CSV table of C-alpha atoms in Angstrom, one decimal:
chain,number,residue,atom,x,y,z
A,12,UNK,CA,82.3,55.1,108.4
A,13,UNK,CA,78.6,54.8,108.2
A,14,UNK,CA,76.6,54.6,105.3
A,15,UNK,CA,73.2,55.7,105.1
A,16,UNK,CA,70.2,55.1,102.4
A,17,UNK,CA,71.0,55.0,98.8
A,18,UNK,CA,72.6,57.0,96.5
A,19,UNK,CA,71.1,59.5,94.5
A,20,UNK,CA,71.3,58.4,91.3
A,21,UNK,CA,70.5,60.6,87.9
A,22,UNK,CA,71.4,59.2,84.2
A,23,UNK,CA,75.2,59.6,83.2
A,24,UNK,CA,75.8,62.7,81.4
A,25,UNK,CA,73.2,65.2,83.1
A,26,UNK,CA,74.8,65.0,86.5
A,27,UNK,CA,77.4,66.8,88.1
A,28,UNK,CA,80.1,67.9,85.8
A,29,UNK,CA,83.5,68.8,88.2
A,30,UNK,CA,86.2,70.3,86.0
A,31,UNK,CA,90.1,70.6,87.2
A,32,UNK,CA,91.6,74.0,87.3
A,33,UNK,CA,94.7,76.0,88.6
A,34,UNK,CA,94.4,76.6,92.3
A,35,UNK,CA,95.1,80.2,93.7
A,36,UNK,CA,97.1,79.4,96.8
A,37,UNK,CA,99.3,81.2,99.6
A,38,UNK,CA,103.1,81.0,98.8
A,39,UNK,CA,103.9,79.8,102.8
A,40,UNK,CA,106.9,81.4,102.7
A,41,UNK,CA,105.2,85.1,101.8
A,42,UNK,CA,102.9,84.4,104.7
A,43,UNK,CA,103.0,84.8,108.4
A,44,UNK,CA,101.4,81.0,108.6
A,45,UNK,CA,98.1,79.4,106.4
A,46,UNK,CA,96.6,79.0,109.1
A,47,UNK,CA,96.9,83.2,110.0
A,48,UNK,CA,96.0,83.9,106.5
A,49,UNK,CA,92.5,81.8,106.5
A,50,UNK,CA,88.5,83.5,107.9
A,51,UNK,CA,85.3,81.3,108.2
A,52,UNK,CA,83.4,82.1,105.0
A,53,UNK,CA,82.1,86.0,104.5
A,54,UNK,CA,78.7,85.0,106.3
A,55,UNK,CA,80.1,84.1,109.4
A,56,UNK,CA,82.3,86.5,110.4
A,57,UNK,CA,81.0,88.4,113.3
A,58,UNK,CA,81.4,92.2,113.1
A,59,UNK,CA,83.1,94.1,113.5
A,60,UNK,CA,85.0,92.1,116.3
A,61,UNK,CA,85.6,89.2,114.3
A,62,UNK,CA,86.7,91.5,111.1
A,63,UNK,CA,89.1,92.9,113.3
A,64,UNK,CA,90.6,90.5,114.9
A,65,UNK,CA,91.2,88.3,111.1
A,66,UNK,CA,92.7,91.6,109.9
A,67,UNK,CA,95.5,91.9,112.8
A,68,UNK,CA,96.0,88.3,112.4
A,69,UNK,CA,98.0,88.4,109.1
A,70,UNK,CA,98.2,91.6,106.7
A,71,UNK,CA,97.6,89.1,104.1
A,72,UNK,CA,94.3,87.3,105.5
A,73,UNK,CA,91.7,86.3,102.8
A,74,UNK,CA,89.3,88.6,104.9
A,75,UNK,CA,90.7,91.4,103.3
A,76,UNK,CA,89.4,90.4,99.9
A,77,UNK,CA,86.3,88.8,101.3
A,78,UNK,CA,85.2,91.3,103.2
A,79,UNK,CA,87.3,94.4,101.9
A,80,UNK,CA,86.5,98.0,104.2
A,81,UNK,CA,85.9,100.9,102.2
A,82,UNK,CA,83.2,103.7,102.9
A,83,UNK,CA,80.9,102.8,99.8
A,84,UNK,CA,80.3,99.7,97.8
A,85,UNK,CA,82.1,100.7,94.9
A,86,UNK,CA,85.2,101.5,97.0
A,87,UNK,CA,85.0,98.5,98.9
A,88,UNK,CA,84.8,96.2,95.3
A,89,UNK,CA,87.7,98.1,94.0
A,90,UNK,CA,90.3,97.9,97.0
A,91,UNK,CA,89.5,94.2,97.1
A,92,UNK,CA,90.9,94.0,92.8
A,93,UNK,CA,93.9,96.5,93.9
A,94,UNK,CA,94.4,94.1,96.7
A,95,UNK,CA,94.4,90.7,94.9
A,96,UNK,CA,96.3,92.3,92.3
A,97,UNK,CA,99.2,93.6,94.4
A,98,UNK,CA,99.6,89.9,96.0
A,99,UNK,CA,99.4,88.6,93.0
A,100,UNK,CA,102.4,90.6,91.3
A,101,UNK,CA,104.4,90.1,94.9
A,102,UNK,CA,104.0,86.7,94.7
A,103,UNK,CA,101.9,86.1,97.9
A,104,UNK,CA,99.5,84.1,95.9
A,105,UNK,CA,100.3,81.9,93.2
A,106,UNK,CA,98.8,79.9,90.7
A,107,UNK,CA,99.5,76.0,90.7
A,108,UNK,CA,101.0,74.7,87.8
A,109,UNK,CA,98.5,72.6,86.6
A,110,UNK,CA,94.7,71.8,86.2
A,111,UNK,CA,93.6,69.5,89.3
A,112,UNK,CA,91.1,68.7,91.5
A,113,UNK,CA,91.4,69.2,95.0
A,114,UNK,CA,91.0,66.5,97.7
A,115,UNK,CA,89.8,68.7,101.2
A,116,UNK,CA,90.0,67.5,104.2
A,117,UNK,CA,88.8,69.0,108.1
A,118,UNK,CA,88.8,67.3,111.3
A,119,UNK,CA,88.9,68.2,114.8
A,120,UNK,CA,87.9,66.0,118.0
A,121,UNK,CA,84.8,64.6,117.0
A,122,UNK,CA,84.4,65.1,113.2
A,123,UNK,CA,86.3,64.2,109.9
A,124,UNK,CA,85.5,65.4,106.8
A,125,UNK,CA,86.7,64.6,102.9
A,126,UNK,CA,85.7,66.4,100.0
A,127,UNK,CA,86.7,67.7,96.2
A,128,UNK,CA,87.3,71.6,95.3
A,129,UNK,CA,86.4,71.7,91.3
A,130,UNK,CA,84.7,74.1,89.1
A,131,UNK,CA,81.5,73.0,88.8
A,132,UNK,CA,79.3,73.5,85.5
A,133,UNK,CA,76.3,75.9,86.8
A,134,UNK,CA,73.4,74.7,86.1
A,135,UNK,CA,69.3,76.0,86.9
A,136,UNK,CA,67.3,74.6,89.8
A,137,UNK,CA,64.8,73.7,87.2
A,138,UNK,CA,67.5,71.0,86.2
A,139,UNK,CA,67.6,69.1,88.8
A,140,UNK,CA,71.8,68.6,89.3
A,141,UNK,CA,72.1,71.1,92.2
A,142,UNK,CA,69.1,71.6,94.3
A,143,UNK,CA,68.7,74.8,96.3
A,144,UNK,CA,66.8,74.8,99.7
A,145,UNK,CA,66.6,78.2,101.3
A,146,UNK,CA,65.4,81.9,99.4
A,147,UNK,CA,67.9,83.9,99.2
A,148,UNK,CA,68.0,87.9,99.5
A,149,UNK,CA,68.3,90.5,96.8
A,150,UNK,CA,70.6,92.7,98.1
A,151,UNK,CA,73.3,89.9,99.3
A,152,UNK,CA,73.8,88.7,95.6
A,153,UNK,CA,74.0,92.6,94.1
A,154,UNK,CA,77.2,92.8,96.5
A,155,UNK,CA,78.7,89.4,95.7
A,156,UNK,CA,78.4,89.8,92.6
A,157,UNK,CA,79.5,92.9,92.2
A,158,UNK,CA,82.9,92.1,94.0
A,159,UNK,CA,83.2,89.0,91.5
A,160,UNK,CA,83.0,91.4,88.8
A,161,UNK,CA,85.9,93.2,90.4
A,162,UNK,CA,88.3,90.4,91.1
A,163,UNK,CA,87.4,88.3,88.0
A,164,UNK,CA,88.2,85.4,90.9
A,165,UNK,CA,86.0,83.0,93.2
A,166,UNK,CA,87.6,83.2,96.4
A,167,UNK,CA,84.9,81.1,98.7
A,168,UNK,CA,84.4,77.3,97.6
A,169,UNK,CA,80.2,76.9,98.4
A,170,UNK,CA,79.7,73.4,100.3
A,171,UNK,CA,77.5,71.1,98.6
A,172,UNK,CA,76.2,67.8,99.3
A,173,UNK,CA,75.7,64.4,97.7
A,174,UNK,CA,74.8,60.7,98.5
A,175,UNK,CA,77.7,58.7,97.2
A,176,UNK,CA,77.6,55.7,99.0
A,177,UNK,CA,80.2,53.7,97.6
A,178,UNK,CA,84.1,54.1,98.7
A,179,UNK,CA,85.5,51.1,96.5
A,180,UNK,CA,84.9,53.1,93.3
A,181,UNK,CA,84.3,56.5,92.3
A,182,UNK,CA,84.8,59.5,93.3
A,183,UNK,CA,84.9,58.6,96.9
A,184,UNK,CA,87.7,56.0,96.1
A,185,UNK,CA,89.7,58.3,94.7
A,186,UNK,CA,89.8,60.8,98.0
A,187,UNK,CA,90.4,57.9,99.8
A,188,UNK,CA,93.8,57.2,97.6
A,189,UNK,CA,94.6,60.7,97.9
A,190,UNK,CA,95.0,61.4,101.3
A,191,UNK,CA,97.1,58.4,101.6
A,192,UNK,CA,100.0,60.7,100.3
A,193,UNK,CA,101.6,63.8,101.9
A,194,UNK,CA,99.5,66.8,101.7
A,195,UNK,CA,100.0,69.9,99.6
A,196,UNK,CA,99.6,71.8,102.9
A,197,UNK,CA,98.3,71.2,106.5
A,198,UNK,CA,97.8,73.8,108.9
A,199,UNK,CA,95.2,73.7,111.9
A,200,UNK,CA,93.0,77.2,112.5
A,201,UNK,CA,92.4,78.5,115.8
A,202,UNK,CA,89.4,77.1,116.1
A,203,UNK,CA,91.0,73.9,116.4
A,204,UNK,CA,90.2,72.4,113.4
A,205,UNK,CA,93.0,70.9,111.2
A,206,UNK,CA,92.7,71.4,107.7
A,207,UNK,CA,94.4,69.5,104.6
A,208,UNK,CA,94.8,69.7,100.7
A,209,UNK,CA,96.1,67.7,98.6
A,210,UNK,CA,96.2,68.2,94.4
A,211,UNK,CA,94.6,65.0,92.1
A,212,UNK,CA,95.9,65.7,88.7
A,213,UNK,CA,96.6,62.1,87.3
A,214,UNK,CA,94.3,61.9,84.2
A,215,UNK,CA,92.8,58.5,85.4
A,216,UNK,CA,91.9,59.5,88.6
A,217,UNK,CA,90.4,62.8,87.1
A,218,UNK,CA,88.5,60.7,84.7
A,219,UNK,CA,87.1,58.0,87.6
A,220,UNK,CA,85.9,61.3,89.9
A,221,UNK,CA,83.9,62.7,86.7
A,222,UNK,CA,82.3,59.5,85.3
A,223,UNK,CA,81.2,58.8,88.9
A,224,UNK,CA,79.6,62.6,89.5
A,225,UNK,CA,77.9,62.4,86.0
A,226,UNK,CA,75.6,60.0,87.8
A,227,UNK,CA,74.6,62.3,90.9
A,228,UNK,CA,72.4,65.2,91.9
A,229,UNK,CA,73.8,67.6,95.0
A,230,UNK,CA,72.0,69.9,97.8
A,231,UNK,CA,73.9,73.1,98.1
A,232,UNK,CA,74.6,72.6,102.0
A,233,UNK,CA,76.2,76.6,102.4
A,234,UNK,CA,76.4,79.0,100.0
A,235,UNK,CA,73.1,80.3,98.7
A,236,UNK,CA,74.1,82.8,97.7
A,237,UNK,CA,77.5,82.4,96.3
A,238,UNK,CA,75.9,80.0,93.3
A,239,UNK,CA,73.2,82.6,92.9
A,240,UNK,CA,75.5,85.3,92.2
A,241,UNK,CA,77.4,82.8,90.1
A,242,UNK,CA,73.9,81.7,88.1
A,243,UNK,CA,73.8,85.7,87.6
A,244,UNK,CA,77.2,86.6,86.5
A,245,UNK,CA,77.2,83.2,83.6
A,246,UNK,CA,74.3,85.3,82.0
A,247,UNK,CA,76.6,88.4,81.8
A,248,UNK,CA,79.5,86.0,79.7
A,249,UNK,CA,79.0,84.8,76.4
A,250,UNK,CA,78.9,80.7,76.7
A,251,UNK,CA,81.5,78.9,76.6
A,252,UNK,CA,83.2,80.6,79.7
A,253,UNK,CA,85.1,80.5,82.7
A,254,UNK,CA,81.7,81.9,84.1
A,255,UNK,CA,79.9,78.4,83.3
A,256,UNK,CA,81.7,77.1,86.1
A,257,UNK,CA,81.9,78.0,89.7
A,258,UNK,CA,84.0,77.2,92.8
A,259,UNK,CA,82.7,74.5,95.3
A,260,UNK,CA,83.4,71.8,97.8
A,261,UNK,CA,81.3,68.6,97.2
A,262,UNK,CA,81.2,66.3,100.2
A,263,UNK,CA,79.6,62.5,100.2
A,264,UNK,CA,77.5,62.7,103.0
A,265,UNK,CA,76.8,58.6,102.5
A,266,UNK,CA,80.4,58.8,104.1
A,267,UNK,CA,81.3,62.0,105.8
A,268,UNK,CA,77.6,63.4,107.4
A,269,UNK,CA,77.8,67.1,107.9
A,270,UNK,CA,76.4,68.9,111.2
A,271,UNK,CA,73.5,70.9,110.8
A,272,UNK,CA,72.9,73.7,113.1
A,273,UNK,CA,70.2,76.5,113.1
A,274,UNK,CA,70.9,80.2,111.9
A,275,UNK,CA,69.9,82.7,114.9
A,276,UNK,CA,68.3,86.2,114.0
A,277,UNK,CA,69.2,89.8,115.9
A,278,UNK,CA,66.4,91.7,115.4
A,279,UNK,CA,68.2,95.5,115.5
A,280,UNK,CA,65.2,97.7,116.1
A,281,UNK,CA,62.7,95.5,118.5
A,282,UNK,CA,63.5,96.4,122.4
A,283,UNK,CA,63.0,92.3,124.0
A,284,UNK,CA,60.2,93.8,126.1
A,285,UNK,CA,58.0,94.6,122.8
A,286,UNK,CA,58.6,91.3,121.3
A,287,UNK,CA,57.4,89.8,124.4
A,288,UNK,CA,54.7,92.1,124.8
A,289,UNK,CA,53.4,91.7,121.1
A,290,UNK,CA,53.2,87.9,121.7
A,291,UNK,CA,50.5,87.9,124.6
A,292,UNK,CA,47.4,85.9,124.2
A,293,UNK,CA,49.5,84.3,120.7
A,294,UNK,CA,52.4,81.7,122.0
A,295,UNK,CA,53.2,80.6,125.9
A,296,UNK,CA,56.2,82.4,127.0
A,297,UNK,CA,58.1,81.6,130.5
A,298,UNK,CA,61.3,83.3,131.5
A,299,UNK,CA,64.7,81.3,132.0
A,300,UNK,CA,66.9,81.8,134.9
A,301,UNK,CA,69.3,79.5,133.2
A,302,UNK,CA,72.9,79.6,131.4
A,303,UNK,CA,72.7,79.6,127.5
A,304,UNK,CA,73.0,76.1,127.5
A,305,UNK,CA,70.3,75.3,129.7
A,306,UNK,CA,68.1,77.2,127.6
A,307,UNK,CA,69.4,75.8,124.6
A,308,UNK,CA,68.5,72.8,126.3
A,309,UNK,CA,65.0,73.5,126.7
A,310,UNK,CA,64.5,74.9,123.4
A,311,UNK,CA,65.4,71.4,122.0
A,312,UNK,CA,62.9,69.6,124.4
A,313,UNK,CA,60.1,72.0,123.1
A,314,UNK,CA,60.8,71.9,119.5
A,315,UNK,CA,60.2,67.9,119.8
A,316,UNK,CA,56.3,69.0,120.0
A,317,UNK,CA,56.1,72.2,118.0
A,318,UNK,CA,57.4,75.4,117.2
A,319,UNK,CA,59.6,76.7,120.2
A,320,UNK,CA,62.2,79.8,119.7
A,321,UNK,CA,64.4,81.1,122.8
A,322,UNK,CA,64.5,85.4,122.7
A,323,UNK,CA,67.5,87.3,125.0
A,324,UNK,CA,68.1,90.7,125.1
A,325,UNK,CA,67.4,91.9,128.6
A,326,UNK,CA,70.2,93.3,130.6
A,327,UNK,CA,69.6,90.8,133.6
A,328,UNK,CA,70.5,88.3,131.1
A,329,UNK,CA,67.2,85.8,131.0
A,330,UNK,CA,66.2,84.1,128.4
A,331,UNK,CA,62.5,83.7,127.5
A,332,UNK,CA,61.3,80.4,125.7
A,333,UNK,CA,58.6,80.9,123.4
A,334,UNK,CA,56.4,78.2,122.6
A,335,UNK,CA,52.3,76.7,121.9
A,336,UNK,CA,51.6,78.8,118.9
A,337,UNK,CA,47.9,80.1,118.4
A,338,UNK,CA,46.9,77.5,116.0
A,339,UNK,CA,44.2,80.2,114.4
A,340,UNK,CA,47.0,82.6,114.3
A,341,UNK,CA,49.5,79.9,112.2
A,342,UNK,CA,46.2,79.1,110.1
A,343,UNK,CA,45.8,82.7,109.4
A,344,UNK,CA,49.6,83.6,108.6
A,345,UNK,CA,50.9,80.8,106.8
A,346,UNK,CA,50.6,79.9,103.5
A,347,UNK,CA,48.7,76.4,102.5
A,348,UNK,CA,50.1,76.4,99.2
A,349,UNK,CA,53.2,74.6,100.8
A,350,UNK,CA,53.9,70.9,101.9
A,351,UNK,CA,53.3,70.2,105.3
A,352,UNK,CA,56.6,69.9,106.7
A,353,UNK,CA,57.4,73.6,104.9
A,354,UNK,CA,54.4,74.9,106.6
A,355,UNK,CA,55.7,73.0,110.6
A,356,UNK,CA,59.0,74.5,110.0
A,357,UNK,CA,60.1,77.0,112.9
A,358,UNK,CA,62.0,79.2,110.5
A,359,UNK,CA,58.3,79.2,108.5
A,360,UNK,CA,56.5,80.2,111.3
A,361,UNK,CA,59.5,82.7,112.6
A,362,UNK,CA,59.1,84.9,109.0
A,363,UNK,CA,55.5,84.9,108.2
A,364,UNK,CA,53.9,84.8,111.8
A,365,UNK,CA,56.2,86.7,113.9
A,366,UNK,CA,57.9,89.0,111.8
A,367,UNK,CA,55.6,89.2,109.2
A,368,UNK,CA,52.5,89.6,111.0
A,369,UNK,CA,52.9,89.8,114.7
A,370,UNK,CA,56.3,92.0,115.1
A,371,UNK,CA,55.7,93.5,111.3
A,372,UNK,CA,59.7,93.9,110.6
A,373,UNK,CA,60.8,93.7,107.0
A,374,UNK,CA,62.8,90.5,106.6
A,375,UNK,CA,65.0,92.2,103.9
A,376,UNK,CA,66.1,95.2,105.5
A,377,UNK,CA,69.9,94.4,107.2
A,378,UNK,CA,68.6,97.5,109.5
A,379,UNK,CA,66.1,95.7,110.5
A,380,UNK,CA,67.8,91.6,110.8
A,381,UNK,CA,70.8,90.3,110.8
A,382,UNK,CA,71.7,86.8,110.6
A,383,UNK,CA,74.2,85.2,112.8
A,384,UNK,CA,75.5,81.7,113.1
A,385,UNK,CA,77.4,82.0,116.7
A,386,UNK,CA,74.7,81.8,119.5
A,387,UNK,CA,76.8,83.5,122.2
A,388,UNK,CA,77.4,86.4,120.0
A,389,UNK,CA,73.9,86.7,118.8
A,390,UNK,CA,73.2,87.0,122.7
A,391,UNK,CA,75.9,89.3,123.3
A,392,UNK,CA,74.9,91.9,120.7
A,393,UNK,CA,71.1,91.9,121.4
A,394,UNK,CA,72.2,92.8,124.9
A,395,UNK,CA,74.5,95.3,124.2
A,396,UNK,CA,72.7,97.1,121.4
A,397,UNK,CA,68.9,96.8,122.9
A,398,UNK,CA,67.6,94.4,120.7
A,399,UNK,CA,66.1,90.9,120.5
A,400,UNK,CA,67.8,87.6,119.7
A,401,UNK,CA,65.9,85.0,118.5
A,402,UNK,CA,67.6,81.8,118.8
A,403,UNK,CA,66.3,78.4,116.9
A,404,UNK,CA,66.6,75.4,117.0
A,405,UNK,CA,68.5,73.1,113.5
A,406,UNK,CA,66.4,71.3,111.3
A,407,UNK,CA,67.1,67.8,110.6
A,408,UNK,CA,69.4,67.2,107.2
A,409,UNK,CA,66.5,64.7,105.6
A,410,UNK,CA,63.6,67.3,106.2
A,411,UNK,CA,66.4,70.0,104.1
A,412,UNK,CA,66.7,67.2,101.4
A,413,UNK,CA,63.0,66.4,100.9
A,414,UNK,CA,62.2,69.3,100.5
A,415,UNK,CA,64.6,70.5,97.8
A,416,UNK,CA,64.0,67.2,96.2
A,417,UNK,CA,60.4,68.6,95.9
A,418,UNK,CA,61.6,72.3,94.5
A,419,UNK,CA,60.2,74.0,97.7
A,420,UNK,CA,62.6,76.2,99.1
A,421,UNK,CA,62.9,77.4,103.4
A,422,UNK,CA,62.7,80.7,104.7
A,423,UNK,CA,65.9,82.1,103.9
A,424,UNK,CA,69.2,81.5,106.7
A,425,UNK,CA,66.9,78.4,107.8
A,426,UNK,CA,70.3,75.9,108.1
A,427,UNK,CA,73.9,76.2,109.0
A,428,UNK,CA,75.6,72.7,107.1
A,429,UNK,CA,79.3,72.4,108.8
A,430,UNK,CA,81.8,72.4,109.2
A,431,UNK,CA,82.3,75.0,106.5
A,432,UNK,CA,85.6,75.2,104.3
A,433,UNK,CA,87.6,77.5,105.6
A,434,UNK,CA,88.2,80.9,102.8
A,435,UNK,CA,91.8,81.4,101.9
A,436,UNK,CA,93.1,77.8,101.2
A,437,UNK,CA,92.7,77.9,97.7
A,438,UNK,CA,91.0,80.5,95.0
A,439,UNK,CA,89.9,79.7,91.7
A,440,UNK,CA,91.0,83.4,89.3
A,441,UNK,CA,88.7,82.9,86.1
A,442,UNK,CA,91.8,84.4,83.9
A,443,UNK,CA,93.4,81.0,84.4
């Protein structure tokens, strides 16, 4: 495996703090198969197709309590406790006997990943243990939190990242030990990924993961939100509590690098023609003739000497790629009160040029944006529904670090870290 740069080193005792705990898990034999009982994290799902189609696979899938369909908030919250409730007493999930840590593992073709599942003591972003990089939005915390309150349970691990860099000692060691043994499970989602877990529960190993954390700092990778609403609900729960701690997935990316892909936006209420109207005499535009790939392509050539998004939505299926900002116009729109590489970054220029000044769309209205990971499908729906995709480009994983290291945060949605753990493996129920 390759190692790359140092590791980020804070003093012992006001680092990470990774607690064991008793894993929520499918009982296989209550379940059609793991693998038909797992979704992609509550962000990714694409709906309503994907909804669907994670619903018909397995009357027990996770979706149903991530995502629970009800025709108000309040309903949807509560059918998600009656659901969780009901499998619990039927023994479709269980709790594991004892406290442990979990050792995560996902790999397909090209990628391996290793990681721990803990409870993980929250802790403010003015501390300096886990550094946020991206805004979040109001509204998306209200509903998380609100179906936390209902289940008393995190079902979603967030995926955060750390520089380890040592895999004869530590933390890292001890994942490599692990998998040496049979798994707890193993199953492999349709997506081709093959996913294992295996429980670390000797006290020795326990001790050599937490002695080695106690040293580090981690950037949350995915999940924004998720340890947002969990900062939120500790100050609802008298300390000491089970709401100090919250669910995650913490990955050494000295050892296992993650992907980073971009976010795209669908732009509900902006027919492409406007968009590209509006943007006359402010960026170059030329039209593709090309497959999404080719235009993908091109977006990646153009973004190596500025700003460049690609925007679909027409029904002859071209793509336009939009690029050579107005340098007046990017003087006049963004704010200087930033680092440099804050103010260069497209997802900068994308909120506060385009749809905060040129296109004037309200970046917190769902109405208005949606945020969608799959580029095909961001495509496909502003096609279908008369809207405008705007597809970016990833920003490199050191530019994300940097930044956080420096307490700025990106434009909200600005990364996609992967691959994601998938939802449904194993739960974390405060009661226990």
């Amino acid at each position: 495996m390759n190692y790359a740069g140092p590791a980020e080193e804070i003093p012992a005792r006001s680092g990470l703090e990774l607690t064991p705990f008793r894993g929520l898990r499918y009982d296989p034999d209550r379940v059609g198969s793991l693998a038909a009982v797992t979704s992609p994290p509550y962000d990714v799902v694409v709906r309503p197709d994907g909804l669907l189609h994670l619903e018909s696979a397995d009357p027990h899938n996770i979706v149903r309590l991530i995502l629970p369909q009800a025709s108000t908030p309040t309903g949807r919250d509560e059918q998600a406790a009656d659901t969780l409730r009901r499998w619990l007493a039927d023994g479709v999930l269980a709790a594991d006997a004892e406290p442990g840590l979990y050792v995560y593992e996902q790999a397909d073709g090209s990628i391996l990943q290793r990681g721990l599942i803990g409870a993980l003591r929250l802790s403010e972003p003015s501390a300096g243990v886990v550094l946020p990089h991206e805004d979040v939005i109001p509204h998306v915390i209200a509903d998380r939190a609100a179906l936390m309150r209902a289940t008393g349970t995190n079902m979603e691990p967030l995926l955060l990242t750390y520089r380890g860099g040592c895999a004869s000692a530590g933390a890292t060691a001890v994942v490599e030990r692990t998998t040496e043994r049979a798994p707890l499970l193993a199953t492999t989602t349709e997506d081709g990924f093959r996913h294992r877990l295996w429980a670390v529960t000797d006290p020795a190993d326990l001790a050599e993961i937490q002695s080695d954390l106690a040293r580090h700092q981690a950037l949350i990778a995915d999940g924004h939100h998720r340890w947002a609403t969990y900062l939120r609900l500790r100050t609802e729960h008298p300390s000491p509590s089970p709401w100090d701690y919250g669910l995650v997935l913490l990955v050494d990316t000295a050892r296992y690098p993650l992907r980073v892909r971009a976010i795209h936006r669908l732009l509900h209420q902006l027919p492409l023609r406007d968009a590209l109207t509006a943007l006359d005499g402010l960026f170059r535009v030329r039209r593709l003739d090309v497959p999404l790939s080719e235009a993908l392509e091109a977006l990646a050539d153009a973004t190596t000497t500025g700003n460049a998004f690609v925007l679909a939505g027409s029904s002859d299926g071209a793509f336009h790629l939009v690029d050579r900002p107005d340098p007046d116009l990017l003087a006049r729109t963004i704010p200087a009160d930033r680092p440099p590489a804050w103010r260069t970054l497209d997802a900068t220029v994308l909120h506060a040029t385009l749809l905060g000044h040129v296109w004037r769309i309200p970046e917190d209205s769902p109405a208005h944006v949606a945020y969608i990971h799959d580029t095909a499908a961001t495509v496909e729906k502003a096609e279908r529904d008369g809207g405008t995709a705007v597809l970016m480009h990833p920003v490199r994983e050191e530019v994300v670090r940097d930044l956080a290291r420096q307490g700025v945060t990106m434009p909200r949605k600005s990364t996609s870290f992967g691959p994601k753990p998938a939802s449904g493996l194993v739960l974390r129920a405060l009661e226990f």
